[in-house]
Coordinates of C-alpha atoms and ligand atoms in Angstrom, one line a residue:
M1 CA 141.9 115.7 -33.0
R2 CA 139.1 114.0 -34.9
R3 CA 139.8 110.8 -37.2
P4 CA 137.8 109.7 -39.6
L5 CA 136.4 106.8 -40.5
V6 CA 136.9 105.1 -44.3
A7 CA 135.2 106.8 -47.0
T8 CA 135.4 105.9 -50.7
A9 CA 134.5 106.4 -54.0
V10 CA 131.9 104.6 -53.6
A11 CA 130.8 106.2 -50.5
M12 CA 131.1 109.1 -51.8
A13 CA 128.6 108.6 -55.0
L14 CA 125.5 107.4 -52.6
T15 CA 125.2 110.0 -50.7
V16 CA 121.6 109.9 -48.4
P17 CA 120.7 113.1 -50.8
L18 CA 120.1 110.9 -53.5
L19 CA 117.9 108.5 -51.4
A20 CA 115.8 111.6 -50.5
A21 CA 115.8 113.1 -54.0
T22 CA 113.1 110.1 -55.6
P23 CA 110.4 112.3 -56.8
A24 CA 106.8 111.8 -55.1
L25 CA 105.2 108.7 -55.6
A26 CA 101.5 109.0 -56.6
D27 CA 100.1 107.0 -53.6
R28 CA 100.7 109.5 -50.5
Y29 CA 103.5 106.4 -49.5
D30 CA 106.5 108.1 -48.6
P31 CA 110.2 106.5 -48.1
G32 CA 110.9 106.8 -44.5
S33 CA 113.9 109.8 -43.6
T34 CA 117.1 108.8 -42.9
S35 CA 118.1 111.2 -40.3
G36 CA 117.1 110.7 -36.6
G37 CA 117.5 114.9 -37.1
D38 CA 119.3 114.9 -34.1
P39 CA 121.5 118.8 -35.0
Y40 CA 125.1 117.1 -34.3
F41 CA 124.8 113.6 -35.3
P42 CA 121.9 114.0 -38.7
A43 CA 123.4 110.8 -40.3
A44 CA 121.9 108.6 -36.9
G45 CA 118.9 108.1 -36.4
N46 CA 115.8 107.7 -38.8
G47 CA 112.6 109.2 -39.6
G48 CA 108.9 107.1 -39.7
Y49 CA 108.9 104.5 -37.4
D50 CA 109.4 103.8 -33.5
V51 CA 111.1 100.8 -32.1
S52 CA 109.6 98.9 -28.9
H53 CA 111.7 95.7 -28.7
Y54 CA 114.8 94.3 -30.3
D55 CA 115.6 90.3 -29.7
L56 CA 119.2 90.7 -31.3
G57 CA 121.2 86.9 -31.6
L58 CA 124.2 87.6 -32.0
S59 CA 127.5 84.9 -32.3
Y60 CA 131.1 86.0 -32.0
D61 CA 133.9 84.5 -32.0
P62 CA 137.8 86.6 -30.9
A63 CA 140.0 84.8 -32.9
T64 CA 138.5 86.0 -35.9
G65 CA 136.4 89.2 -34.8
R66 CA 133.6 88.0 -36.9
L67 CA 130.3 89.0 -35.2
D68 CA 127.5 87.6 -36.5
G69 CA 123.2 88.5 -35.9
T70 CA 120.1 88.3 -36.3
A71 CA 117.7 91.0 -35.6
V72 CA 114.6 90.2 -34.9
I73 CA 113.2 94.6 -34.3
S74 CA 109.7 95.0 -33.3
L75 CA 108.0 98.5 -34.8
T76 CA 104.9 100.9 -35.3
A77 CA 105.3 103.1 -38.8
T78 CA 104.2 106.7 -37.2
A79 CA 104.0 107.4 -41.0
D80 CA 102.7 105.6 -44.6
L81 CA 105.8 104.1 -45.4
D82 CA 107.0 102.8 -48.7
S83 CA 110.8 102.5 -47.5
F84 CA 112.1 102.9 -44.5
S85 CA 115.9 102.6 -42.9
L86 CA 118.1 101.9 -40.0
D87 CA 121.3 102.2 -38.7
L88 CA 124.3 99.7 -39.8
R89 CA 127.8 100.6 -40.1
G90 CA 130.6 98.2 -41.0
L91 CA 128.0 95.5 -41.4
T92 CA 126.0 93.7 -44.3
A93 CA 123.3 92.9 -44.4
T94 CA 122.3 89.4 -46.5
S95 CA 118.7 88.4 -45.6
V96 CA 115.7 91.2 -44.6
L97 CA 112.6 90.2 -43.5
V98 CA 109.3 92.4 -42.8
D99 CA 106.5 89.8 -41.7
G100 CA 108.2 87.1 -42.3
K101 CA 108.2 88.1 -45.6
K102 CA 110.8 88.8 -48.0
A103 CA 112.1 92.5 -48.4
G104 CA 114.1 94.5 -50.5
F105 CA 116.7 96.4 -49.5
Q106 CA 120.4 98.1 -50.2
Q107 CA 123.0 99.6 -47.9
L108 CA 124.4 102.9 -47.9
P109 CA 127.9 103.3 -46.2
P110 CA 129.0 106.2 -44.8
P111 CA 129.7 109.3 -46.6
E112 CA 132.3 111.1 -46.4
D113 CA 132.3 112.1 -42.6
G114 CA 132.3 108.7 -42.2
R115 CA 129.2 108.9 -39.5
G116 CA 125.8 106.9 -40.8
G117 CA 125.7 104.2 -43.3
E118 CA 122.3 103.6 -43.3
L119 CA 120.1 100.1 -44.7
V120 CA 117.2 100.8 -46.4
V121 CA 114.6 98.5 -46.8
T122 CA 111.9 98.3 -49.4
T123 CA 108.8 96.8 -47.9
R124 CA 105.3 95.0 -50.0
P125 CA 103.4 95.3 -48.7
K126 CA 103.5 99.0 -47.8
L127 CA 103.5 99.8 -44.1
K128 CA 100.4 101.9 -43.1
A129 CA 101.1 104.6 -39.8
G130 CA 100.0 102.8 -36.8
S131 CA 100.5 99.8 -37.6
T132 CA 103.3 97.5 -35.6
H133 CA 105.7 94.9 -38.1
T134 CA 108.3 92.9 -37.5
V135 CA 112.0 93.6 -39.0
T136 CA 114.3 90.9 -39.1
V137 CA 117.4 90.8 -40.5
V138 CA 120.6 88.9 -40.5
Y139 CA 123.5 90.1 -40.5
G140 CA 127.7 89.7 -40.3
G141 CA 131.0 91.2 -40.7
V142 CA 134.2 92.4 -38.8
P143 CA 133.5 95.6 -36.3
G144 CA 137.0 96.4 -36.1
K145 CA 137.9 99.0 -34.2
P146 CA 135.3 101.4 -34.9
E147 CA 136.0 105.3 -33.7
D148 CA 133.9 108.1 -32.7
I149 CA 133.5 111.7 -34.5
E150 CA 137.1 112.6 -31.8
G151 CA 138.6 109.5 -33.4
A152 CA 137.9 107.0 -29.5
N153 CA 136.9 103.6 -30.4
Y154 CA 133.6 103.2 -29.2
G155 CA 130.5 100.6 -30.6
F156 CA 131.9 96.9 -30.4
V157 CA 135.2 97.3 -29.7
S158 CA 137.5 94.0 -30.8
F159 CA 140.4 93.0 -28.5
A160 CA 142.2 89.9 -29.0
D161 CA 140.7 88.0 -25.9
G162 CA 136.6 89.7 -26.8
A163 CA 135.4 93.3 -27.0
L164 CA 134.6 95.8 -25.0
V165 CA 131.1 97.5 -25.9
A166 CA 130.5 101.5 -25.5
N167 CA 127.8 102.9 -27.8
E168 CA 128.0 106.6 -26.8
P169 CA 127.3 108.4 -29.1
E170 CA 125.7 107.2 -31.9
G171 CA 127.5 104.2 -32.4
A172 CA 125.6 100.9 -32.2
S173 CA 125.1 100.6 -35.4
T174 CA 128.5 99.2 -35.0
W175 CA 126.9 96.2 -34.2
Y176 CA 122.9 95.8 -34.9
P177 CA 121.0 97.6 -37.2
V178 CA 119.3 100.1 -35.4
N179 CA 117.5 103.3 -35.3
D180 CA 120.5 104.9 -32.9
V181 CA 119.4 108.2 -31.2
P182 CA 118.5 108.7 -27.7
T183 CA 114.6 109.6 -28.5
D184 CA 113.7 105.7 -29.3
K185 CA 113.7 103.6 -26.4
A186 CA 112.4 100.2 -26.7
T187 CA 113.2 96.9 -24.3
Y188 CA 115.9 94.2 -25.3
D189 CA 116.4 90.6 -25.5
F190 CA 120.2 89.3 -26.0
R191 CA 121.4 85.8 -27.2
I192 CA 125.1 86.0 -26.7
T193 CA 127.3 83.2 -27.8
V194 CA 131.0 83.4 -27.6
P195 CA 134.0 80.1 -27.7
E196 CA 133.2 77.9 -24.4
G197 CA 135.3 80.0 -21.5
K198 CA 134.6 83.9 -22.7
T199 CA 131.1 85.8 -20.9
A200 CA 129.1 87.8 -22.7
I201 CA 127.1 90.6 -19.9
A202 CA 124.1 92.8 -21.6
N203 CA 122.2 94.7 -20.1
G204 CA 119.4 94.0 -17.5
E205 CA 119.6 90.5 -16.2
L206 CA 120.8 86.7 -16.9
V207 CA 117.8 84.8 -18.2
G208 CA 118.8 81.6 -16.7
T209 CA 121.8 79.6 -17.0
P210 CA 124.5 79.5 -19.8
T211 CA 123.8 76.5 -21.6
T212 CA 126.9 75.2 -23.6
S213 CA 126.9 72.5 -27.0
G214 CA 129.4 72.6 -29.6
G215 CA 132.3 74.2 -27.8
R216 CA 130.2 77.4 -28.0
T217 CA 128.3 78.7 -24.4
T218 CA 125.1 81.1 -25.1
F219 CA 124.3 83.6 -22.9
V220 CA 120.7 84.8 -22.5
W221 CA 119.8 88.8 -21.0
R222 CA 116.8 90.3 -20.5
A223 CA 116.5 94.4 -20.3
T224 CA 112.9 95.4 -19.9
D225 CA 113.3 98.9 -18.7
P226 CA 112.7 101.0 -22.0
M227 CA 117.0 101.6 -22.9
A228 CA 118.4 104.3 -25.9
S229 CA 120.5 102.2 -28.1
Y230 CA 123.8 104.0 -27.1
L231 CA 123.2 102.9 -23.0
S232 CA 123.7 99.2 -25.4
T233 CA 126.6 96.2 -24.2
A234 CA 127.1 92.8 -25.3
S235 CA 130.6 92.8 -23.5
I236 CA 132.7 89.2 -24.7
G237 CA 135.9 88.4 -22.8
D238 CA 137.3 86.3 -19.2
Y239 CA 135.4 87.7 -16.5
T240 CA 134.4 85.9 -12.9
M241 CA 131.0 86.8 -11.9
T242 CA 130.0 88.4 -7.8
T243 CA 126.9 89.5 -6.9
Q244 CA 125.2 91.4 -4.1
V245 CA 122.4 92.6 -3.6
G246 CA 121.4 96.2 -3.4
P247 CA 117.8 98.2 -2.0
R248 CA 115.0 96.2 -1.8
G249 CA 116.7 92.5 -3.2
M250 CA 117.2 94.7 -6.8
P251 CA 120.5 92.5 -7.9
I252 CA 123.5 94.0 -8.5
Y253 CA 126.2 91.7 -11.1
N254 CA 129.7 92.6 -11.4
F255 CA 132.1 91.3 -13.3
L256 CA 135.7 91.5 -13.2
E257 CA 138.6 89.8 -16.2
R258 CA 140.6 87.2 -14.3
D259 CA 143.1 89.6 -15.5
L260 CA 143.3 92.7 -14.4
T261 CA 146.9 93.5 -12.4
A262 CA 146.4 93.2 -8.6
S263 CA 146.3 96.8 -7.6
R264 CA 143.6 97.7 -10.6
R265 CA 141.7 94.6 -9.1
A266 CA 142.0 95.9 -5.5
T267 CA 141.3 99.0 -7.0
S268 CA 137.9 97.9 -8.7
E269 CA 136.6 95.8 -5.7
A270 CA 136.5 98.3 -2.8
S271 CA 135.2 100.4 -5.4
L272 CA 132.1 98.1 -6.7
A273 CA 132.0 96.8 -2.5
L274 CA 130.3 100.6 -2.4
Q275 CA 127.6 100.2 -4.6
P276 CA 125.0 99.4 -2.4
Q277 CA 125.8 102.2 -0.3
M278 CA 125.8 104.5 -3.1
I279 CA 123.0 103.3 -4.7
A280 CA 121.2 104.0 -1.5
F281 CA 122.6 107.4 -1.3
F282 CA 121.7 108.4 -4.6
E283 CA 118.3 107.8 -3.8
G284 CA 117.6 110.0 -1.2
V285 CA 118.7 112.6 -3.8
Y286 CA 117.2 111.8 -7.4
G287 CA 114.2 109.1 -5.4
P288 CA 113.8 105.2 -6.4
Y289 CA 116.4 103.2 -8.7
P290 CA 115.2 103.4 -11.7
F291 CA 116.2 99.9 -13.3
T292 CA 115.7 96.8 -12.8
S293 CA 119.6 95.5 -11.8
F294 CA 122.9 97.1 -11.3
G295 CA 126.7 95.8 -11.9
A296 CA 129.7 96.2 -13.4
I297 CA 131.8 95.5 -16.2
V298 CA 135.8 96.2 -16.0
D299 CA 137.7 94.9 -18.4
D300 CA 141.7 94.4 -18.8
D301 CA 141.2 96.4 -22.2
S302 CA 140.7 100.3 -22.6
V303 CA 138.5 103.1 -25.1
G304 CA 140.1 105.5 -22.7
Y305 CA 137.0 106.4 -20.7
A306 CA 134.1 104.6 -18.8
L307 CA 130.1 104.6 -20.7
E308 CA 126.6 104.5 -18.8
T309 CA 125.6 101.6 -20.0
Q310 CA 122.9 101.3 -18.6
T311 CA 122.1 98.8 -15.8
R312 CA 125.9 97.8 -16.5
P313 CA 128.5 100.5 -16.2
V314 CA 131.3 99.8 -17.9
Y315 CA 135.3 100.8 -17.2
S316 CA 138.1 100.4 -18.4
R317 CA 140.9 98.8 -16.4
S318 CA 140.2 100.0 -13.1
A319 CA 137.1 101.4 -11.4
T320 CA 137.6 103.7 -9.0
E321 CA 135.3 105.1 -6.7
G322 CA 134.1 108.7 -8.1
T323 CA 133.8 107.0 -10.9
V324 CA 131.5 104.2 -10.1
A325 CA 129.4 107.0 -8.7
H326 CA 129.7 108.8 -11.4
E327 CA 128.6 105.5 -14.2
L328 CA 126.0 104.8 -10.9
A329 CA 124.3 108.7 -11.1
H330 CA 123.6 108.2 -14.8
Q331 CA 120.8 105.5 -14.3
W332 CA 118.9 108.4 -12.7
V333 CA 120.4 111.2 -15.2
G334 CA 121.1 110.4 -18.6
N335 CA 119.8 106.5 -18.9
S336 CA 116.2 106.9 -17.2
V337 CA 116.0 110.9 -17.8
T338 CA 117.4 111.2 -21.3
P339 CA 118.4 114.1 -23.1
E340 CA 116.3 114.1 -26.7
Q341 CA 119.5 115.1 -28.4
W342 CA 123.3 115.4 -28.0
T343 CA 123.9 119.5 -28.1
D344 CA 122.2 119.1 -24.1
I345 CA 124.9 116.0 -23.3
W346 CA 125.7 118.4 -20.5
L347 CA 122.3 117.0 -18.9
N348 CA 124.0 113.8 -18.8
E349 CA 127.7 114.7 -17.5
G350 CA 127.0 117.5 -15.0
F351 CA 124.1 116.4 -13.9
A352 CA 126.6 113.0 -12.7
T353 CA 130.0 114.8 -12.1
Y354 CA 127.8 116.9 -9.3
S355 CA 126.3 113.5 -8.3
E356 CA 129.8 112.2 -7.7
W357 CA 130.4 115.9 -6.1
L358 CA 128.2 115.3 -3.3
W359 CA 128.9 111.0 -2.9
S360 CA 132.7 112.6 -2.0
E361 CA 130.8 115.3 0.3
S362 CA 129.3 112.3 2.1
R363 CA 132.8 110.4 2.0
G364 CA 134.2 113.3 4.0
G365 CA 136.2 114.8 1.1
D366 CA 136.1 118.1 -0.2
T367 CA 132.6 119.5 -0.3
V368 CA 130.8 120.4 -3.1
Q369 CA 131.2 124.3 -2.3
E370 CA 135.3 123.2 -2.5
Q371 CA 134.9 121.3 -5.9
F372 CA 132.9 124.3 -7.2
D373 CA 135.8 127.2 -6.4
A374 CA 138.0 124.9 -7.8
V375 CA 136.0 124.8 -11.0
Y376 CA 135.8 128.9 -10.9
A377 CA 139.5 129.0 -9.6
T378 CA 140.2 128.6 -13.7
P379 CA 141.1 131.9 -15.0
A380 CA 138.9 133.9 -17.3
D381 CA 141.0 133.7 -20.2
D382 CA 141.9 129.8 -19.5
E383 CA 140.0 127.9 -22.8
F384 CA 137.8 126.1 -20.2
W385 CA 135.3 129.0 -20.3
T386 CA 134.9 129.3 -24.3
T387 CA 132.8 125.7 -24.0
P388 CA 129.0 126.8 -23.9
P389 CA 127.6 123.5 -21.9
G390 CA 124.6 123.5 -23.2
D391 CA 125.9 123.8 -26.9
P392 CA 129.6 121.8 -26.9
S393 CA 129.7 121.1 -30.1
P394 CA 129.9 117.6 -31.9
E395 CA 133.8 117.7 -31.7
T396 CA 133.7 119.0 -28.2
L397 CA 130.8 116.4 -27.0
F398 CA 133.2 115.5 -24.1
A399 CA 134.7 118.6 -23.2
A400 CA 135.8 119.4 -19.8
A401 CA 132.8 122.6 -19.5
T402 CA 130.5 119.8 -20.4
Y403 CA 130.8 117.7 -17.2
D404 CA 132.9 120.6 -14.8
R405 CA 131.1 123.6 -15.8
G406 CA 127.8 121.6 -16.2
A407 CA 128.5 120.8 -12.8
A408 CA 129.3 124.1 -11.9
A409 CA 126.7 125.3 -12.8
L410 CA 123.9 123.3 -10.8
Q411 CA 126.1 124.7 -7.5
A412 CA 125.8 127.7 -8.7
L413 CA 121.2 127.0 -9.1
R414 CA 122.0 125.7 -5.1
V415 CA 123.0 129.3 -3.7
A416 CA 120.8 131.1 -6.1
I417 CA 117.3 129.7 -5.2
G418 CA 118.2 127.5 -1.8
D419 CA 119.0 124.3 -0.6
P420 CA 115.0 123.1 -0.4
A421 CA 114.0 123.9 -3.4
F422 CA 117.4 123.2 -5.7
F423 CA 116.8 119.5 -4.1
A424 CA 113.1 119.4 -4.7
V425 CA 114.6 120.3 -8.2
L426 CA 116.8 117.0 -8.4
R427 CA 114.4 115.1 -7.3
A428 CA 111.2 115.8 -10.1
W429 CA 113.8 115.9 -12.6
A430 CA 114.3 112.2 -12.1
T431 CA 110.6 111.6 -11.5
E432 CA 109.1 113.4 -13.3
N433 CA 110.9 112.8 -16.5
A434 CA 111.2 108.6 -15.6
D435 CA 112.1 106.5 -19.1
G436 CA 112.0 109.7 -20.9
N437 CA 113.8 112.6 -23.0
V438 CA 114.0 115.8 -22.3
T439 CA 115.9 119.7 -22.9
T440 CA 117.1 122.0 -21.5
A441 CA 114.4 124.2 -21.9
D442 CA 112.6 121.6 -19.8
F443 CA 115.6 122.0 -16.3
V444 CA 115.0 125.5 -16.8
A445 CA 111.3 125.7 -16.4
L446 CA 111.5 123.3 -14.0
S447 CA 114.0 125.6 -12.0
E448 CA 111.7 128.3 -12.2
R449 CA 108.1 126.4 -11.2
I450 CA 110.2 125.2 -8.3
S451 CA 111.8 128.4 -7.3
G452 CA 109.8 131.2 -8.2
Q453 CA 112.7 133.0 -9.9
Q454 CA 113.5 134.0 -12.8
L455 CA 116.4 132.3 -14.0
D456 CA 117.0 132.6 -17.8
A457 CA 119.7 135.1 -17.5
F458 CA 120.8 133.0 -14.8
F459 CA 121.1 129.9 -17.1
Q460 CA 122.1 132.3 -20.5
A461 CA 125.3 132.7 -18.2
W462 CA 126.1 129.4 -16.5
I463 CA 125.2 127.3 -20.2
Y464 CA 125.1 128.9 -23.3
A465 CA 127.3 132.3 -22.7
P466 CA 131.2 131.3 -24.4
V467 CA 133.1 133.0 -21.3
K468 CA 133.0 132.5 -17.9
P469 CA 130.2 133.4 -15.7
T470 CA 130.6 136.7 -13.6
T471 CA 127.5 137.7 -12.7
W472 CA 124.1 135.9 -12.7
Ligands
ZN1 ZN1 129.2 110.6 -17.1

């Protein structure tokens, strides 16, 4: 199913190891790694620094598909660096400044497998570990329709009337220079300029009133909660906005494309009307909603899936009730509490699917146990059981097992340790790890701590074994 991105002879000649093979310099300053170290997506992310803030000035023209950007990135060096790398794919950098001074830079296109794309910045003076810097990158190009490792559209996906932006797992680099790993969370400001009449929507809250000049309108969005890059968005289209009020007066901004069909609009409006009630429900499970706003972007175009973009999920064509519950639950499990590595994707999808089951039961639908039973009825020789949720492989990151077997594992855990311990685990998971990064080992340890039970064999059977669990 995998369709690689364009690979050229030039791309094959300029591979990352060449850079790593540079002889060690006499001083102790070294190039920052061009890998963030993720086992599934080693080309994503980088080493040697930590980003605290992205200020993204973007200008997009749907008629030409051209995106121009100026990214101002605040970072702290975590090693002594004479160069460092940002992920940037398919776009061309024209200028790089470090602390206002012109810096050298080189773009390494993606290697043969199409993953990655590095902007390597050489700095004078060099960066000392612990020092903070501002890196300004001017860049632009035509993102088109980038594809993920499975061949699905992701990143900055252009359509005739705008763009749908959904980056999971490492597609943020298709629209801005970034340390594209879930562990380097940062705050964001977005200033997005589009033709007058279009609406640009990002994460967080709208700042002021959009301003129009010369036939172009600028929308300013501010996301003050730490955010992993895969959860950023800057979707553009023909939207109308409606607002709701969540718990404690929290703003909810909903954007529906004017071109949605009547039935999709009706479905989406009915689902989104439930959002305040859903937030209250999941606060009962996971504790206080972790961010400062919520809402939805319902596009009339499709990438074939919805994504839990932080504070403002994107929906392809329609927002059904189950999907809205799922993407909302991700704000706690996935967005605030984020896997360190993509191997642990079930900590996102198993939990969000389980949350969907809880919501469905609360609405008088199938009980959680009935939904577990339906999954568990899958025959032992079905391919479904061959994908372990705790290590699904990069090509099957979004396999059914990641979602349904992950959720079934949680229900099995609930039966094993009892309701009081199980719900204490869910709440502690969300509150103790808020705004952080986690591993499956962390979840096992928490479950053992709260239940007082030894659960290694349980998690081995449910999360790691490529066979149907029969005893656990
Ligand atoms: Zn999900």
